[in-house]
mmCIF file of C-alpha atoms in Angstrom:
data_model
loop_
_atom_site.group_PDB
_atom_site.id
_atom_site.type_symbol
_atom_site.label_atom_id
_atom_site.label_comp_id
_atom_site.label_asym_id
_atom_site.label_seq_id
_atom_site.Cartn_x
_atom_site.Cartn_y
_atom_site.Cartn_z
ATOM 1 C CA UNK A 93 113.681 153.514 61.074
ATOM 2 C CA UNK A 94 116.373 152.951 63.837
ATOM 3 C CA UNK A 95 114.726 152.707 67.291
ATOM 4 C CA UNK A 96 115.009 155.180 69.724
ATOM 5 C CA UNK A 97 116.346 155.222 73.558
ATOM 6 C CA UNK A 98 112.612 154.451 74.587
ATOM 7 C CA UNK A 99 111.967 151.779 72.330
ATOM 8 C CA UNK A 100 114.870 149.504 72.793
ATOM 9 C CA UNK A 101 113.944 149.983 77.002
ATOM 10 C CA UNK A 102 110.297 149.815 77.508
ATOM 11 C CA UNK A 103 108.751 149.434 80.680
ATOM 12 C CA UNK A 104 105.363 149.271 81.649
ATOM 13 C CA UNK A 105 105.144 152.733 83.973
ATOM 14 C CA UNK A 106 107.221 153.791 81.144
ATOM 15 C CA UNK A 107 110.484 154.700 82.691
ATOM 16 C CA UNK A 108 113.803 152.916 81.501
ATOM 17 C CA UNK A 109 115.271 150.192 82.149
ATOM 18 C CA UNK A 110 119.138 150.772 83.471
ATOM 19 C CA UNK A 111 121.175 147.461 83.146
ATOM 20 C CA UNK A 112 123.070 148.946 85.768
ATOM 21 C CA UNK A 113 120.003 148.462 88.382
ATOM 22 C CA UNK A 114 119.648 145.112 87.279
ATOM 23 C CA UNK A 115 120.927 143.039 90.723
ATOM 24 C CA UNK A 116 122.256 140.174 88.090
ATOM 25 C CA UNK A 117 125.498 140.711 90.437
ATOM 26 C CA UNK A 118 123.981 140.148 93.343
ATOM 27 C CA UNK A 119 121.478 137.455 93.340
ATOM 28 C CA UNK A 120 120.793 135.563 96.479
ATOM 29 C CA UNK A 121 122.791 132.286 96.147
ATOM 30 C CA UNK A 122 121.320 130.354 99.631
ATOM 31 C CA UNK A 123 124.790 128.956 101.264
ATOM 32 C CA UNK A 124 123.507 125.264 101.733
ATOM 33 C CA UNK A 125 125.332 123.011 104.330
ATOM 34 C CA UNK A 126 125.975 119.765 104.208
ATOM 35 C CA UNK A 127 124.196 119.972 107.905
ATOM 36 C CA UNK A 128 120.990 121.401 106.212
ATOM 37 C CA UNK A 129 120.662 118.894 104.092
ATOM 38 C CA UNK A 130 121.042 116.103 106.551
ATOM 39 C CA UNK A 131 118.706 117.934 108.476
ATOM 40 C CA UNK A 132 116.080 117.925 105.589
ATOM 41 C CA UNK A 133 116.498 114.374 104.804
ATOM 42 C CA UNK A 134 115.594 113.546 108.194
ATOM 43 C CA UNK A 135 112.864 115.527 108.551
ATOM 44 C CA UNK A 136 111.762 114.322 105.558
ATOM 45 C CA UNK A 137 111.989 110.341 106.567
ATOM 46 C CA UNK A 138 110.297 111.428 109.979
ATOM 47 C CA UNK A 139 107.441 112.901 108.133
ATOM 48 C CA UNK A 140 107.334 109.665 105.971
ATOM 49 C CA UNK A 141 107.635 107.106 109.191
ATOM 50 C CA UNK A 142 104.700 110.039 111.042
ATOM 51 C CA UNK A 143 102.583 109.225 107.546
ATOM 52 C CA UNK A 144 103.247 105.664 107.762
ATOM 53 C CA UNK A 145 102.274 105.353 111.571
ATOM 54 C CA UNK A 146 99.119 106.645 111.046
ATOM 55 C CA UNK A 147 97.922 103.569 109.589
ATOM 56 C CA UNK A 148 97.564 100.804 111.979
ATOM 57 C CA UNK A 149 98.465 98.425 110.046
ATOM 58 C CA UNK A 150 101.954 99.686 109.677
ATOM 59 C CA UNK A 151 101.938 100.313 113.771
ATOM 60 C CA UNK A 152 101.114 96.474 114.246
ATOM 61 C CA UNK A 153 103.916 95.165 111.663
ATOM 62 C CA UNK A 154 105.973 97.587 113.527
ATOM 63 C CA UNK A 155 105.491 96.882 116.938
ATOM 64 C CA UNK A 156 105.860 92.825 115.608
ATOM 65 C CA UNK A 157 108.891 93.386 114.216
ATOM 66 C CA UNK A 158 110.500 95.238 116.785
ATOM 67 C CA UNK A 159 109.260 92.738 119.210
ATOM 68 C CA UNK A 160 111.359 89.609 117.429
ATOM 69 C CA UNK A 161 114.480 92.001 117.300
ATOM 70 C CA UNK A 162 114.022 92.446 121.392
ATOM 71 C CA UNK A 163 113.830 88.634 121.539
ATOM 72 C CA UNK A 164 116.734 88.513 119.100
ATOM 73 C CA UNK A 165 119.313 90.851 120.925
ATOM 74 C CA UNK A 166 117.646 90.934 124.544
ATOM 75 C CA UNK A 167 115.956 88.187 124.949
ATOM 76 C CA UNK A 168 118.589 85.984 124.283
ATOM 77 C CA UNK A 169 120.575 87.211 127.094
ATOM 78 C CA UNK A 170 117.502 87.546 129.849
ATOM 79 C CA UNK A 171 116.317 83.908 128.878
ATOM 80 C CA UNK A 172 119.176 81.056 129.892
ATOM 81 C CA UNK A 173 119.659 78.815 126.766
ATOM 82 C CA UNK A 174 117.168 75.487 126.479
ATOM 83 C CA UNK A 175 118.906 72.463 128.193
ATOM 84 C CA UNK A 176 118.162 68.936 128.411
ATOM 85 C CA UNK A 177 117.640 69.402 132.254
ATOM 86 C CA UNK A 178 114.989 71.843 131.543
ATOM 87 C CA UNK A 179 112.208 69.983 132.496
ATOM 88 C CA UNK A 180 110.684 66.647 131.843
ATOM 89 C CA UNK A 181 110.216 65.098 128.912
ATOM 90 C CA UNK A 182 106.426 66.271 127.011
ATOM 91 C CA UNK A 183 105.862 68.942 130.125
ATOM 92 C CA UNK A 184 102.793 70.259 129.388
ATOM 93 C CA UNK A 185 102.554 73.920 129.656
ATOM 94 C CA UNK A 186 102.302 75.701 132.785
ATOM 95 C CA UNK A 187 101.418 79.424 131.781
ATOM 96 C CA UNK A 188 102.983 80.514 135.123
ATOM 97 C CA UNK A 189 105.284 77.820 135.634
ATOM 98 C CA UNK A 190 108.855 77.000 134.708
ATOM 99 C CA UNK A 191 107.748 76.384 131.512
ATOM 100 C CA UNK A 192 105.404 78.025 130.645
ATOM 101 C CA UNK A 193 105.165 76.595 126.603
ATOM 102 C CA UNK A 194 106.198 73.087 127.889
ATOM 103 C CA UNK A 195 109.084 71.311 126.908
ATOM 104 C CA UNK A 196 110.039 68.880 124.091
ATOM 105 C CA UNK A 197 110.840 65.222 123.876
ATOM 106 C CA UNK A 198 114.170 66.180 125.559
ATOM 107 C CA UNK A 199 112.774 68.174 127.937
ATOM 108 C CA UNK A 200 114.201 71.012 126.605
ATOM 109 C CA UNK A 201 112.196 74.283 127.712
ATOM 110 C CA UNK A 202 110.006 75.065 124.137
ATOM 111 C CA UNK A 203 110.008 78.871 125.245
ATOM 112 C CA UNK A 204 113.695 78.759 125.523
ATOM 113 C CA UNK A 205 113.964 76.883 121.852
ATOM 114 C CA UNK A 206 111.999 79.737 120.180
ATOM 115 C CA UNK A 207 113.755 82.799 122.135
ATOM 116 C CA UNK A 208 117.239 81.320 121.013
ATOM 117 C CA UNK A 209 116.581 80.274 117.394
ATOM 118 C CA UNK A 210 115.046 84.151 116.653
ATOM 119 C CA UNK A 211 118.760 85.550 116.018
ATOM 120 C CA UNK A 212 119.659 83.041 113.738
ATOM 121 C CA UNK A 213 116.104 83.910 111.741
ATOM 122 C CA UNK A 214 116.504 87.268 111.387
ATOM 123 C CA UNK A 215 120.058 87.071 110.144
ATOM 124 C CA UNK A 216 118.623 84.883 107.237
ATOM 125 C CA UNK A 217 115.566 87.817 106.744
ATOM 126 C CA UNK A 218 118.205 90.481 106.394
ATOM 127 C CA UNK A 219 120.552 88.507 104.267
ATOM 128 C CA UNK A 220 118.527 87.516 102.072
ATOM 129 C CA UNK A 221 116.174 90.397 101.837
ATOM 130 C CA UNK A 222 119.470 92.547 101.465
ATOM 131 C CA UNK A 223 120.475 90.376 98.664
ATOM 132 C CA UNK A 224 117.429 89.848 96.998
ATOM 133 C CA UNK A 225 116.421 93.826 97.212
ATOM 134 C CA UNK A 226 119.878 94.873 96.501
ATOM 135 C CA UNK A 227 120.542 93.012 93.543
ATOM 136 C CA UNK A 228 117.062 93.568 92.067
ATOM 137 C CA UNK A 229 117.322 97.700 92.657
ATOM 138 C CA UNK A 230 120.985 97.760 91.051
ATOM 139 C CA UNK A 231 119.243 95.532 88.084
ATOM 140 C CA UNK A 232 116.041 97.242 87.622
ATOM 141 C CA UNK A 233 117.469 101.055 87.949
ATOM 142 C CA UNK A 234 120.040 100.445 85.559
ATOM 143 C CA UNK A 235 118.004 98.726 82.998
ATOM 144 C CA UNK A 236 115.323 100.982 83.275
ATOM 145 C CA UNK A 237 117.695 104.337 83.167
ATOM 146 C CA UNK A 238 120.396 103.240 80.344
ATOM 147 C CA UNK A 239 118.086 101.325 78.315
ATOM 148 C CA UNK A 240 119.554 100.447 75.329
ATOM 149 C CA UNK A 241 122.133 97.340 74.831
ATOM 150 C CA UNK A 242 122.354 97.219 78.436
ATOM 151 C CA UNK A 243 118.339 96.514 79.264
ATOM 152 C CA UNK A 244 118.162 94.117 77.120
ATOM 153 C CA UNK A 245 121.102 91.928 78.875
ATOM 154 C CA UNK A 246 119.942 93.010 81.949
ATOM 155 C CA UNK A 247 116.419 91.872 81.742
ATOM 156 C CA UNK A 248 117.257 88.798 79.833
ATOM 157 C CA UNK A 249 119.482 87.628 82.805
ATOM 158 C CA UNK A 250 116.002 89.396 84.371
ATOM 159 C CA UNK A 251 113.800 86.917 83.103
ATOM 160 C CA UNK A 252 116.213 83.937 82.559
ATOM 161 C CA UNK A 253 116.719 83.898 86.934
ATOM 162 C CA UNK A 254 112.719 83.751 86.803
ATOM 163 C CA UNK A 255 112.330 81.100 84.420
ATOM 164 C CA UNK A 256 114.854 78.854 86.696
ATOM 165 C CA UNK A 257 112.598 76.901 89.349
ATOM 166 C CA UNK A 258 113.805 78.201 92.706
ATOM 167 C CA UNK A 259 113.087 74.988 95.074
ATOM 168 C CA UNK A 260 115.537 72.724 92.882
ATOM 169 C CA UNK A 261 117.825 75.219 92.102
ATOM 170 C CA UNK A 262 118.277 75.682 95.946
ATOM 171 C CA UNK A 263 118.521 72.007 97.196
ATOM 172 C CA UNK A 264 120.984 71.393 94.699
ATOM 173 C CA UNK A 265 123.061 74.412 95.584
ATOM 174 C CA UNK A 266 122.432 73.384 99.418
ATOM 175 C CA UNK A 267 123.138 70.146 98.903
ATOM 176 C CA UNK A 268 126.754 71.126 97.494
ATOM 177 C CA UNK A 269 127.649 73.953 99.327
ATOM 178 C CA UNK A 270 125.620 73.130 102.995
ATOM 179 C CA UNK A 271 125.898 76.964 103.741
ATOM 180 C CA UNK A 272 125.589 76.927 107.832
ATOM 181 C CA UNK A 273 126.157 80.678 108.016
ATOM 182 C CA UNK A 274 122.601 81.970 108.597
ATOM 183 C CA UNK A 275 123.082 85.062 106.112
ATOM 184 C CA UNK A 276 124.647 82.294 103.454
ATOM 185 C CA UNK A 277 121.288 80.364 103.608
ATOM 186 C CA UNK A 278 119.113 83.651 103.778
ATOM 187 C CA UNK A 279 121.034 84.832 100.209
ATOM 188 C CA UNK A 280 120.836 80.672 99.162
ATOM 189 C CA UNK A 281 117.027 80.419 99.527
ATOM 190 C CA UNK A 282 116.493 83.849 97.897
ATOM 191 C CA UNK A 283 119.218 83.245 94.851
ATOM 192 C CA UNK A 284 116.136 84.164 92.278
ATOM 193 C CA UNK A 285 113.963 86.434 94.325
ATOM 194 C CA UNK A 286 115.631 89.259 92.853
ATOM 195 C CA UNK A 287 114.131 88.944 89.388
ATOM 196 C CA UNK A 288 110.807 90.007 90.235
ATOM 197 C CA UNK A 289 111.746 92.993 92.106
ATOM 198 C CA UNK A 290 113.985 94.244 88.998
ATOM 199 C CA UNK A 291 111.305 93.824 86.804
ATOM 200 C CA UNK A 292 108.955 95.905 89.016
ATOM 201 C CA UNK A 293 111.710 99.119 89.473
ATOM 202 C CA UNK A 294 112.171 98.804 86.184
ATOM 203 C CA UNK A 295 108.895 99.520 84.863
ATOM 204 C CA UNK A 296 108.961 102.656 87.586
ATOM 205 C CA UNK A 297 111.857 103.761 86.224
ATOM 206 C CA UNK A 298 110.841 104.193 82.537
ATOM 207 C CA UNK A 299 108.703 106.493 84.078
ATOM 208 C CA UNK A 300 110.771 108.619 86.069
ATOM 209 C CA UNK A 301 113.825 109.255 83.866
ATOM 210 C CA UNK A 302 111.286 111.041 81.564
ATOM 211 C CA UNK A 303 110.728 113.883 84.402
ATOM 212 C CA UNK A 304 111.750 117.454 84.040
ATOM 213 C CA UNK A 305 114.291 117.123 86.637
ATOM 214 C CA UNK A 306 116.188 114.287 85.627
ATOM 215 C CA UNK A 307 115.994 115.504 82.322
ATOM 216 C CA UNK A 308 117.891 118.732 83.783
ATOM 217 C CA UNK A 309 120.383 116.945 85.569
ATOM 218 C CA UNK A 310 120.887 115.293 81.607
ATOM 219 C CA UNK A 311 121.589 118.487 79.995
ATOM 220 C CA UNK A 312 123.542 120.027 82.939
ATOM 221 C CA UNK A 313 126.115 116.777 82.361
ATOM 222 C CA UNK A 314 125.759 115.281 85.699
ATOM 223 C CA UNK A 315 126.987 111.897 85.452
ATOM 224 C CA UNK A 316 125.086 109.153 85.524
ATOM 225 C CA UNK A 317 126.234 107.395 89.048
ATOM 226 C CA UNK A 318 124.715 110.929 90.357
ATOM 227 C CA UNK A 319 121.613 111.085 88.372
ATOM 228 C CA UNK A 320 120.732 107.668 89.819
ATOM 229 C CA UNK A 321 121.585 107.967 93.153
ATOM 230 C CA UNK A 322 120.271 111.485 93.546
ATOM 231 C CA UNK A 323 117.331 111.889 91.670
ATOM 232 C CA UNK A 324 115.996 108.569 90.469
ATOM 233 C CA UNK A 325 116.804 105.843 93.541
ATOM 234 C CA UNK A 326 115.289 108.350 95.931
ATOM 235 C CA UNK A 327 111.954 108.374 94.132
ATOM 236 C CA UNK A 328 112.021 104.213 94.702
ATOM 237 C CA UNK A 329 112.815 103.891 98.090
ATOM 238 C CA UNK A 330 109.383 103.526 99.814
ATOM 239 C CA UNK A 331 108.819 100.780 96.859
ATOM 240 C CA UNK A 332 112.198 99.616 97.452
ATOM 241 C CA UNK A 333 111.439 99.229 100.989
ATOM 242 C CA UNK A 334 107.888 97.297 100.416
ATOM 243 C CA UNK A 335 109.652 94.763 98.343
ATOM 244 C CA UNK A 336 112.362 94.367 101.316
ATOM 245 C CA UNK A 337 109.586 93.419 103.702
ATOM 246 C CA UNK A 338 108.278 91.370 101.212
ATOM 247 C CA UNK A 339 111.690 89.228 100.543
ATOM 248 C CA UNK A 340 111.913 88.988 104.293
ATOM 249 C CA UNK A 341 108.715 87.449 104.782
ATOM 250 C CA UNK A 342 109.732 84.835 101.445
ATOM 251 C CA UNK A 343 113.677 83.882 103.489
ATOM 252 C CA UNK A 344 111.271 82.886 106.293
ATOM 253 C CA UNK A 345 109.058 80.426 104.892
ATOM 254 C CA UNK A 346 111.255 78.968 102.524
ATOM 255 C CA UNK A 347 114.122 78.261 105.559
ATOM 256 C CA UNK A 348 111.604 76.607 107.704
ATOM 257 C CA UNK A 349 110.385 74.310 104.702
ATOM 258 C CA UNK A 350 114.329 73.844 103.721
ATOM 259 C CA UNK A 351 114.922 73.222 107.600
ATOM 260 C CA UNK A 352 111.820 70.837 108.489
ATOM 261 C CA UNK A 353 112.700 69.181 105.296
ATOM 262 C CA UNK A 354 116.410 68.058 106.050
ATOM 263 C CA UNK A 355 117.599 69.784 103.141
ATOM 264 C CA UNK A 356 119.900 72.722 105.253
ATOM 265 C CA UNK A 357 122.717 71.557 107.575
ATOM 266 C CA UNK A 358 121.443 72.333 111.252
ATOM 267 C CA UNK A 359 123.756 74.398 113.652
ATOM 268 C CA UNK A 360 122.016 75.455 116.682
ATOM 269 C CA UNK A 361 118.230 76.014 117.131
ATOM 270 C CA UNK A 362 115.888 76.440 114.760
ATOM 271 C CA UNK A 363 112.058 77.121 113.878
ATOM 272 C CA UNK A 364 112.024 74.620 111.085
ATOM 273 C CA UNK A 365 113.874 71.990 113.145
ATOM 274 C CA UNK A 366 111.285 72.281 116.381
ATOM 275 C CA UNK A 367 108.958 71.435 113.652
ATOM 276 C CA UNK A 368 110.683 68.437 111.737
ATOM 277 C CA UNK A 369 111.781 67.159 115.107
ATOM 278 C CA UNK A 370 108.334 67.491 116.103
ATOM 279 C CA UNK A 371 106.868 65.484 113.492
ATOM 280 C CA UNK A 372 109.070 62.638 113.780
ATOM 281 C CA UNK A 373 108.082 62.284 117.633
ATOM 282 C CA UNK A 374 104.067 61.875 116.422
ATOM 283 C CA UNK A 375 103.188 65.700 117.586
ATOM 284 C CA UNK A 376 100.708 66.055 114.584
ATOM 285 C CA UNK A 377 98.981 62.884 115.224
ATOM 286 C CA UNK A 378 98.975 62.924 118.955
ATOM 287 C CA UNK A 379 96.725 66.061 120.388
ATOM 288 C CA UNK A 380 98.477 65.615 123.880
ATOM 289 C CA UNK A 381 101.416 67.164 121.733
ATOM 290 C CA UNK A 382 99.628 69.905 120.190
ATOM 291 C CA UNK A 383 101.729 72.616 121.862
ATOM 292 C CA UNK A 384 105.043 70.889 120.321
ATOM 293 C CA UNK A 385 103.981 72.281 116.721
ATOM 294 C CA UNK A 386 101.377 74.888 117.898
ATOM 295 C CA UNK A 387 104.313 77.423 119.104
ATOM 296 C CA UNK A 388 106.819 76.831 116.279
ATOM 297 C CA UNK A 389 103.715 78.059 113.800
ATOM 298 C CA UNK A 390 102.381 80.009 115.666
ATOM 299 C CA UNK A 391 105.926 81.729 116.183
ATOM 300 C CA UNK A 392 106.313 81.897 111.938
ATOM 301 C CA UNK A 393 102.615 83.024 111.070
ATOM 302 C CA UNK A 394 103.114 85.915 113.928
ATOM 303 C CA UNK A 395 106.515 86.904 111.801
ATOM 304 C CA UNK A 396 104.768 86.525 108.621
ATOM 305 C CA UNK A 397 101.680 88.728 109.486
ATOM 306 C CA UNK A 398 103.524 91.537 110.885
ATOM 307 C CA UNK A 399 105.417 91.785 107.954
ATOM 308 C CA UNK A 400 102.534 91.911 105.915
ATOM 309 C CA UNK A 401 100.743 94.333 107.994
ATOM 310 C CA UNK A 402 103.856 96.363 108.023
ATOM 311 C CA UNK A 403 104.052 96.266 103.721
ATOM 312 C CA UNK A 404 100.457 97.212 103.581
ATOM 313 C CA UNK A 405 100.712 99.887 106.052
ATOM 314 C CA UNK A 406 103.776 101.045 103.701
ATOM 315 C CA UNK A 407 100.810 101.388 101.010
ATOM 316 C CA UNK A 408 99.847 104.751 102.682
ATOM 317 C CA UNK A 409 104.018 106.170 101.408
ATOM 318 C CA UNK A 410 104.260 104.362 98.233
ATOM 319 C CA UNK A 411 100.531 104.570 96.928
ATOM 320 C CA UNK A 412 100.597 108.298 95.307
ATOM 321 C CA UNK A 413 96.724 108.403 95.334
ATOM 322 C CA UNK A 414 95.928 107.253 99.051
ATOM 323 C CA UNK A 415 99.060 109.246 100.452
ATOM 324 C CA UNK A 416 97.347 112.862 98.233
ATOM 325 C CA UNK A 417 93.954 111.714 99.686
ATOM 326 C CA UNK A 418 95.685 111.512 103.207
ATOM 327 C CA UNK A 419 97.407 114.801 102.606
ATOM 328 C CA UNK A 420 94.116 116.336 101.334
ATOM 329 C CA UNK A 421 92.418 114.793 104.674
ATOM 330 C CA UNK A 422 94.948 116.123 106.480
ATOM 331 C CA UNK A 423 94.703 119.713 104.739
ATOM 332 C CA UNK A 424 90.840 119.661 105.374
ATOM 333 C CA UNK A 425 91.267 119.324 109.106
#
């Protein structure tokens, strides 16, 4: 039985269907700028930054952080450089005096010291946290996306950088290339930092390449380069970010021990060297001198927290359950 007109074109109201009326010719393509997406990218990031200052945490970390840049770019120029004809020598402080943190055994203003060693400090966070984060995401995206041949170089290198013990491995390097550059001893005292965070994008990206989306991109041929920068490295940068802070807050402590050690070659002022230079005068056994080692810690813990405060308040972005709770809080209101 050969089917009729009606048959081959049902509709439910029972009329016909025309192909002609069918708008396949004139479907809405929306004309997409490069300025629109620019646009949505920042929104998006403000929204993100918006979700992340609502945690306080994140808003102390923050305001820490941007407080050691001002003393790093600012600072420097508003506060004269520390001189040996600063004060006396072991001026106690004077909170609203000349100097107001006191000054060293070469009467060299302490307040001064700590102002003027900050740029130097957060040139070794951002080159090593650079390096370390940068060479871990290239690692742990690759590895995780290809799979294959090339994950199981990738995480054997992976694994073999965190079997290596990283304090020998860096005062022998140190002691052969005495790197004075302060990004060259932020990527020195991070060499092996990098394995960890490979190994924790990696896992994440197991996950993702599996989505709809990036499967899409697979069968559409989009090469991989784009599939990772555009749909899969997007996904990671909150995470990418956390471990950043994180790397940071490693360069820091493991400079100062490197510095107050001897094992670095010293060029200028630094937190590590108020410290060693400290010691070696009989600060830690003299209380008179408290305020000689007091500052410099003081200085390093205040660093150290705010970075941690400003990772955990990160938590709210990265942490899919507490940022859907927060959206669900935020829905309810």
């Amino acid at each position: 039985m050969k089917p009729t007109d009606e048959d081959r074109n049902p509709m439910a109201d029972g009329g016909d269907i025309n192909a002609a009326e069918i708008p396949l010719e004139s479907v809405s393509v929306e004309d997409v700028t490069r300025r629109d997406r620019i646009a949505k990218d920042l929104r998006e990031h403000w929204e993100t930054f918006l979700l992340a200052w609502s945690d306080w945490r994140f808003k102390a970390g923050f305001l820490i952080l941007l407080g050691f840049v001002f003393a790093g770019t600012v600072g420097v120029w508003l506060v004269e450089p520390p001189t040996y004809q600063d004060g006396n020598k072991w001026d106690r402080p004077s909170y609203f005096g000349e100097n107001p943190l006191g000054t060293d055994q070469f009467g060299q203003d302490i307040a001064a010291l700590l102002i003027h060693a900050t740029p130097d400090m957060l040139l070794m966070l951002m080159g090593g946290a650079v390096f370390a984060t940068g060479i871990g995401a290239f690692v742990g995206i690759v590895s995780g996306y290809k799979g294959g041949r090339a994950d199981e170089i990738l995480m054997t290198l992976t694994d073999t950088a965190m079997m290596i013990p990283g304090l020998p491995l860096i005062i022998i390097v140190g002691a052969i290339w005495e790197p004075t550059s302060p990004i060259l001893v932020g990527i020195l005292v991070s060499i092996n930092a990098w394995a960890g965070t490979a190994r924790s994008l990696r896992s994440q990206v197991l996950t993702i390449r599996e989505e709809a989306y990036v499967e899409a991109s697979r069968i559409m041929g989009v090469s991989t380069g784009s599939i990772l920068r555009k749909d899969i490295t997007p996904q990671l940068l909150p995470l990418i970010l956390v471990n950043f802070v994180m790397s940071g807050r490693g360069v820091i402590f493991n400079s100062v021990a490197l510095y107050f050690l001897g094992v670095l070659p010293v060029e200028g002022v630094n937190w590590g060297v108020m410290l060693e230079k400290a010691y070696n005068a009989g600060a830690v056994t003299s209380p008179q001198l408290y305020y000689t080692v007091l500052w410099p810690l003081l200085t390093i813990v205040l660093l150290s927290w705010g970075l941690i405060m400003l990772s955990q308040g990160l938590d709210r972005v990265v942490n899919v359950r507490v940022r859907d709770r927060h959206e669900g809080e935020g829905t309810k209101q």
